[in-house]
PDB file of C-alpha atoms in Angstrom:
ATOM      1  CA  MET A   1      -4.481  -6.386 -25.293  1.00 69.00           C
ATOM      2  CA  ASN A   2      -0.892  -5.822 -26.468  1.00 77.00           C
ATOM      3  CA  ARG A   3      -2.078  -4.428 -29.791  1.00 84.00           C
ATOM      4  CA  VAL A   4      -4.438  -2.003 -28.079  1.00 87.00           C
ATOM      5  CA  LEU A   5      -1.719  -0.910 -25.656  1.00 86.00           C
ATOM      6  CA  THR A   6       0.729  -0.440 -28.524  1.00 86.00           C
ATOM      7  CA  LEU A   7      -1.799   1.599 -30.506  1.00 89.00           C
ATOM      8  CA  VAL A   8      -2.669   3.807 -27.521  1.00 90.00           C
ATOM      9  CA  GLU A   9       1.012   4.332 -26.675  1.00 91.00           C
ATOM     10  CA  HIS A  10       1.940   5.224 -30.252  1.00 91.00           C
ATOM     11  CA  GLU A  11      -0.961   7.649 -30.604  1.00 94.00           C
ATOM     12  CA  LEU A  12      -0.329   9.242 -27.217  1.00 94.00           C
ATOM     13  CA  VAL A  13       3.398   9.623 -27.864  1.00 95.00           C
ATOM     14  CA  GLY A  14       2.599  11.124 -31.266  1.00 95.00           C
ATOM     15  CA  VAL A  15       0.137  13.639 -29.832  1.00 96.00           C
ATOM     16  CA  VAL A  16       2.394  14.656 -26.931  1.00 96.00           C
ATOM     17  CA  ALA A  17       5.451  15.010 -29.186  1.00 96.00           C
ATOM     18  CA  THR A  18       3.443  16.964 -31.768  1.00 97.00           C
ATOM     19  CA  VAL A  19       2.182  19.389 -29.136  1.00 97.00           C
ATOM     20  CA  ALA A  20       5.759  19.825 -27.885  1.00 97.00           C
ATOM     21  CA  MET A  21       6.974  20.486 -31.420  1.00 97.00           C
ATOM     22  CA  LEU A  22       4.195  22.992 -32.131  1.00 97.00           C
ATOM     23  CA  LEU A  23       4.859  24.852 -28.890  1.00 96.00           C
ATOM     24  CA  ALA A  24       8.604  24.922 -29.552  1.00 96.00           C
ATOM     25  CA  THR A  25       8.000  26.188 -33.089  1.00 96.00           C
ATOM     26  CA  TYR A  26       5.684  28.913 -31.810  1.00 96.00           C
ATOM     27  CA  GLN A  27       8.234  29.931 -29.201  1.00 95.00           C
ATOM     28  CA  LEU A  28      11.058  30.051 -31.735  1.00 94.00           C
ATOM     29  CA  LEU A  29       9.094  32.081 -34.273  1.00 95.00           C
ATOM     30  CA  SER A  30       7.664  34.440 -31.698  1.00 94.00           C
ATOM     31  CA  ARG A  31      11.099  35.172 -30.233  1.00 92.00           C
ATOM     32  CA  TYR A  32      12.467  36.299 -33.582  1.00 93.00           C
ATOM     33  CA  LEU A  33       9.418  37.656 -35.380  1.00 94.00           C
ATOM     34  CA  TYR A  34       7.394  39.247 -32.563  1.00 92.00           C
ATOM     35  CA  PRO A  35       9.158  39.062 -29.179  1.00 90.00           C
ATOM     36  CA  PRO A  36       6.226  40.403 -27.117  1.00 90.00           C
ATOM     37  CA  ALA A  37       4.247  37.258 -28.044  1.00 88.00           C
ATOM     38  CA  SER A  38       6.958  35.016 -26.586  1.00 86.00           C
ATOM     39  CA  THR A  39       6.351  33.525 -23.137  1.00 87.00           C
ATOM     40  CA  HIS A  40       8.806  31.973 -20.733  1.00 85.00           C
ATOM     41  CA  TRP A  41       6.648  29.056 -19.645  1.00 90.00           C
ATOM     42  CA  ILE A  42       6.529  27.409 -23.096  1.00 93.00           C
ATOM     43  CA  ASP A  43      10.131  26.204 -22.797  1.00 92.00           C
ATOM     44  CA  GLU A  44       9.278  24.531 -19.508  1.00 94.00           C
ATOM     45  CA  VAL A  45       6.169  22.833 -20.895  1.00 95.00           C
ATOM     46  CA  VAL A  46       8.082  21.592 -23.944  1.00 96.00           C
ATOM     47  CA  ILE A  47      10.604  19.891 -21.650  1.00 96.00           C
ATOM     48  CA  TYR A  48       7.814  18.237 -19.644  1.00 96.00           C
ATOM     49  CA  LEU A  49       6.109  17.021 -22.807  1.00 97.00           C
ATOM     50  CA  ILE A  50       9.328  15.611 -24.274  1.00 97.00           C
ATOM     51  CA  ILE A  51      10.041  13.735 -21.026  1.00 97.00           C
ATOM     52  CA  TRP A  52       6.503  12.309 -21.012  1.00 96.00           C
ATOM     53  CA  ALA A  53       6.712  11.287 -24.688  1.00 96.00           C
ATOM     54  CA  SER A  54      10.078   9.609 -24.061  1.00 95.00           C
ATOM     55  CA  CYS A  55       8.864   7.730 -20.998  1.00 95.00           C
ATOM     56  CA  LEU A  56       5.703   6.580 -22.766  1.00 94.00           C
ATOM     57  CA  SER A  57       7.821   5.163 -25.590  1.00 93.00           C
ATOM     58  CA  PHE A  58       9.874   2.906 -23.283  1.00 92.00           C
ATOM     59  CA  SER A  59       7.162   0.257 -23.154  1.00 92.00           C
ATOM     60  CA  GLY A  60       7.045  -0.064 -26.928  1.00 89.00           C
ATOM     61  CA  LEU A  61      10.786  -0.605 -26.963  1.00 88.00           C
ATOM     62  CA  VAL A  62      10.385  -3.472 -24.509  1.00 88.00           C
ATOM     63  CA  ALA A  63       7.609  -4.981 -26.640  1.00 85.00           C
ATOM     64  CA  GLY A  64       9.791  -4.905 -29.750  1.00 82.00           C
ATOM     65  CA  ASN A  65      12.847  -6.162 -27.857  1.00 79.00           C
ATOM     66  CA  ALA A  66      14.555  -2.919 -28.830  1.00 77.00           C
ATOM     67  CA  HIS A  67      15.230  -1.686 -25.317  1.00 72.00           C
ATOM     68  CA  VAL A  68      18.858  -1.318 -24.296  1.00 71.00           C
ATOM     69  CA  ARG A  69      20.173  -4.717 -23.258  1.00 71.00           C
ATOM     70  CA  ALA A  70      23.403  -6.633 -23.252  1.00 69.00           C
ATOM     71  CA  ASP A  71      22.620  -9.700 -25.326  1.00 75.00           C
ATOM     72  CA  LEU A  72      26.146 -10.553 -26.468  1.00 78.00           C
ATOM     73  CA  VAL A  73      26.482 -13.296 -23.835  1.00 80.00           C
ATOM     74  CA  LEU A  74      22.955 -14.514 -24.573  1.00 79.00           C
ATOM     75  CA  ARG A  75      23.801 -14.900 -28.259  1.00 81.00           C
ATOM     76  CA  MET A  76      26.902 -16.968 -27.439  1.00 85.00           C
ATOM     77  CA  LEU A  77      24.954 -19.469 -25.303  1.00 86.00           C
ATOM     78  CA  PRO A  78      23.513 -22.682 -26.700  1.00 86.00           C
ATOM     79  CA  GLN A  79      19.922 -22.218 -27.840  1.00 80.00           C
ATOM     80  CA  ARG A  80      18.558 -24.496 -25.093  1.00 79.00           C
ATOM     81  CA  LEU A  81      19.980 -22.153 -22.423  1.00 86.00           C
ATOM     82  CA  GLN A  82      19.001 -18.895 -24.071  1.00 85.00           C
ATOM     83  CA  ARG A  83      15.357 -19.100 -23.008  1.00 85.00           C
ATOM     84  CA  ARG A  84      16.265 -19.790 -19.371  1.00 87.00           C
ATOM     85  CA  VAL A  85      18.770 -16.948 -19.252  1.00 87.00           C
ATOM     86  CA  GLU A  86      16.225 -14.657 -20.904  1.00 88.00           C
ATOM     87  CA  MET A  87      13.725 -15.605 -18.166  1.00 90.00           C
ATOM     88  CA  VAL A  88      16.253 -14.472 -15.561  1.00 90.00           C
ATOM     89  CA  ASN A  89      16.872 -11.259 -17.534  1.00 90.00           C
ATOM     90  CA  THR A  90      13.139 -10.637 -17.730  1.00 92.00           C
ATOM     91  CA  LEU A  91      12.692 -11.227 -13.999  1.00 95.00           C
ATOM     92  CA  ALA A  92      15.525  -8.771 -13.279  1.00 94.00           C
ATOM     93  CA  ALA A  93      13.905  -6.212 -15.593  1.00 94.00           C
ATOM     94  CA  LEU A  94      10.577  -6.732 -13.797  1.00 96.00           C
ATOM     95  CA  ALA A  95      12.286  -6.092 -10.472  1.00 97.00           C
ATOM     96  CA  LEU A  96      13.789  -2.871 -11.813  1.00 96.00           C
ATOM     97  CA  CYS A  97      10.388  -1.812 -13.167  1.00 97.00           C
ATOM     98  CA  GLY A  98       8.925  -2.507  -9.734  1.00 97.00           C
ATOM     99  CA  LEU A  99      11.554  -0.277  -8.143  1.00 98.00           C
ATOM    100  CA  LEU A 100      10.833   2.440 -10.683  1.00 97.00           C
ATOM    101  CA  VAL A 101       7.116   2.269  -9.900  1.00 98.00           C
ATOM    102  CA  TRP A 102       7.698   2.176  -6.137  1.00 98.00           C
ATOM    103  CA  PHE A 103      10.270   4.934  -5.820  1.00 98.00           C
ATOM    104  CA  GLY A 104       8.725   6.980  -8.637  1.00 97.00           C
ATOM    105  CA  GLY A 105       5.402   6.723  -6.839  1.00 97.00           C
ATOM    106  CA  ARG A 106       7.004   7.924  -3.623  1.00 98.00           C
ATOM    107  CA  ILE A 107       8.502  10.906  -5.439  1.00 97.00           C
ATOM    108  CA  VAL A 108       5.107  11.712  -6.969  1.00 98.00           C
ATOM    109  CA  PHE A 109       3.364  11.447  -3.607  1.00 98.00           C
ATOM    110  CA  ASP A 110       5.972  13.585  -1.853  1.00 98.00           C
ATOM    111  CA  ALA A 111       5.748  16.291  -4.538  1.00 97.00           C
ATOM    112  CA  TRP A 112       1.953  16.229  -4.324  1.00 97.00           C
ATOM    113  CA  ASP A 113       1.974  16.162  -0.517  1.00 97.00           C
ATOM    114  CA  ILE A 114       4.183  19.238  -0.140  1.00 97.00           C
ATOM    115  CA  GLY A 115       2.614  21.036  -3.101  1.00 96.00           C
ATOM    116  CA  GLU A 116       5.870  21.270  -5.033  1.00 97.00           C
ATOM    117  CA  THR A 117       5.630  23.483  -8.102  1.00 96.00           C
ATOM    118  CA  SER A 118       8.118  24.671 -10.678  1.00 93.00           C
ATOM    119  CA  ILE A 119      10.018  27.850  -9.910  1.00 90.00           C
ATOM    120  CA  SER A 120       8.846  29.529 -13.107  1.00 87.00           C
ATOM    121  CA  GLU A 121       5.903  31.872 -13.397  1.00 87.00           C
ATOM    122  CA  LEU A 122       3.834  28.889 -14.528  1.00 91.00           C
ATOM    123  CA  GLN A 123       4.029  27.227 -11.081  1.00 94.00           C
ATOM    124  CA  PHE A 124       3.506  23.823 -12.734  1.00 95.00           C
ATOM    125  CA  PRO A 125       2.675  21.033 -10.242  1.00 96.00           C
ATOM    126  CA  MET A 126       5.783  18.871 -10.270  1.00 96.00           C
ATOM    127  CA  TRP A 127       3.954  15.687  -9.300  1.00 97.00           C
ATOM    128  CA  VAL A 128       2.478  15.628 -12.826  1.00 97.00           C
ATOM    129  CA  TYR A 129       5.981  15.785 -14.280  1.00 96.00           C
ATOM    130  CA  TYR A 130       7.325  13.119 -11.903  1.00 97.00           C
ATOM    131  CA  LEU A 131       4.375  10.836 -12.667  1.00 97.00           C
ATOM    132  CA  ALA A 132       6.101   9.886 -15.930  1.00 97.00           C
ATOM    133  CA  LEU A 133       8.480   7.639 -13.928  1.00 96.00           C
ATOM    134  CA  PRO A 134       5.973   5.247 -12.331  1.00 98.00           C
ATOM    135  CA  VAL A 135       3.785   5.267 -15.438  1.00 97.00           C
ATOM    136  CA  ALA A 136       6.752   4.256 -17.607  1.00 96.00           C
ATOM    137  CA  GLY A 137       7.760   1.584 -15.082  1.00 97.00           C
ATOM    138  CA  GLY A 138       4.235   0.183 -14.955  1.00 96.00           C
ATOM    139  CA  LEU A 139       3.849   0.046 -18.727  1.00 95.00           C
ATOM    140  CA  MET A 140       7.247  -1.621 -19.124  1.00 95.00           C
ATOM    141  CA  ALA A 141       6.322  -4.122 -16.392  1.00 96.00           C
ATOM    142  CA  LEU A 142       3.194  -5.098 -18.357  1.00 94.00           C
ATOM    143  CA  ARG A 143       5.329  -5.787 -21.413  1.00 93.00           C
ATOM    144  CA  TYR A 144       7.908  -7.744 -19.419  1.00 93.00           C
ATOM    145  CA  LEU A 145       5.119  -9.795 -17.823  1.00 94.00           C
ATOM    146  CA  ALA A 146       3.792 -10.649 -21.295  1.00 91.00           C
ATOM    147  CA  ARG A 147       7.328 -11.595 -22.352  1.00 89.00           C
ATOM    148  CA  LEU A 148       7.801 -13.758 -19.264  1.00 92.00           C
ATOM    149  CA  ALA A 149       4.478 -15.511 -19.912  1.00 90.00           C
ATOM    150  CA  GLY A 150       5.610 -16.231 -23.476  1.00 87.00           C
ATOM    151  CA  LEU A 151       8.947 -17.577 -22.286  1.00 87.00           C
ATOM    152  CA  VAL A 152       7.385 -19.793 -19.616  1.00 88.00           C
ATOM    153  CA  SER A 153       4.671 -21.134 -21.927  1.00 86.00           C
ATOM    154  CA  GLY A 154       7.164 -21.824 -24.704  1.00 80.00           C
ATOM    155  CA  ARG A 155       5.536 -19.400 -27.158  1.00 78.00           C
ATOM    156  CA  ILE A 156       8.856 -17.580 -27.186  1.00 72.00           C
ATOM    157  CA  GLY A 157      11.822 -19.790 -27.866  1.00 64.00           C
ATOM    158  CA  GLY A 158      14.658 -20.345 -30.284  1.00 63.00           C
ATOM    159  CA  GLN A 159      15.518 -17.273 -32.329  1.00 63.00           C
ATOM    160  CA  ASP A 160      12.492 -15.451 -30.845  1.00 63.00           C
ATOM    161  CA  VAL A 161      14.420 -15.049 -27.571  1.00 65.00           C
ATOM    162  CA  LEU A 162      16.875 -12.829 -29.411  1.00 64.00           C
ATOM    163  CA  ASP A 163      14.606 -11.010 -31.847  1.00 64.00           C
ATOM    164  CA  GLY A 164      11.695 -10.143 -29.600  1.00 54.00           C
ATOM    165  CA  GLY A 165       9.309 -13.026 -30.083  1.00 46.00           C
ATOM    166  CA  GLY A 166       7.408 -11.464 -32.933  1.00 43.00           C
ATOM    167  CA  HIS A 167       6.915  -8.107 -31.215  1.00 41.00           C
ATOM    168  CA  LEU A 168       4.789  -9.031 -28.257  1.00 39.00           C
TER     169      LEU A 168
END
């Protein structure tokens, strides 16, 4: 399942980022070469796409143990304690992912409930933009759950605690 999730995430991030790049390129060229072809809403859409691509990439960082983390203390601990401390770290990360899903979901629902749209001429529904938060939190939670299962079962131990456990 992790390989499928990784493949889908990579492809989706690639497509979303490519669309953002193509739109930004069009906007840049149209502004200088033929200004009447330029539209104001493209800048807004590019921002939304970049945010979505970034948020979708967070899960892959967790899987590769490349997410921002303070592991200096972990590296100084004896190897027998590293796995236990990493379990606590993973549980804390799961709690934060849960908060991101919960509060992000509330933001999405509130934006949908009141019909919030962007102030541009596009009138983009903001709940779609905000949805990146709970989606990112949920995907990261799946990766942290897989990491926790590996730590508890002993599949992840020793140097794997520090280097990502073979890219879960």
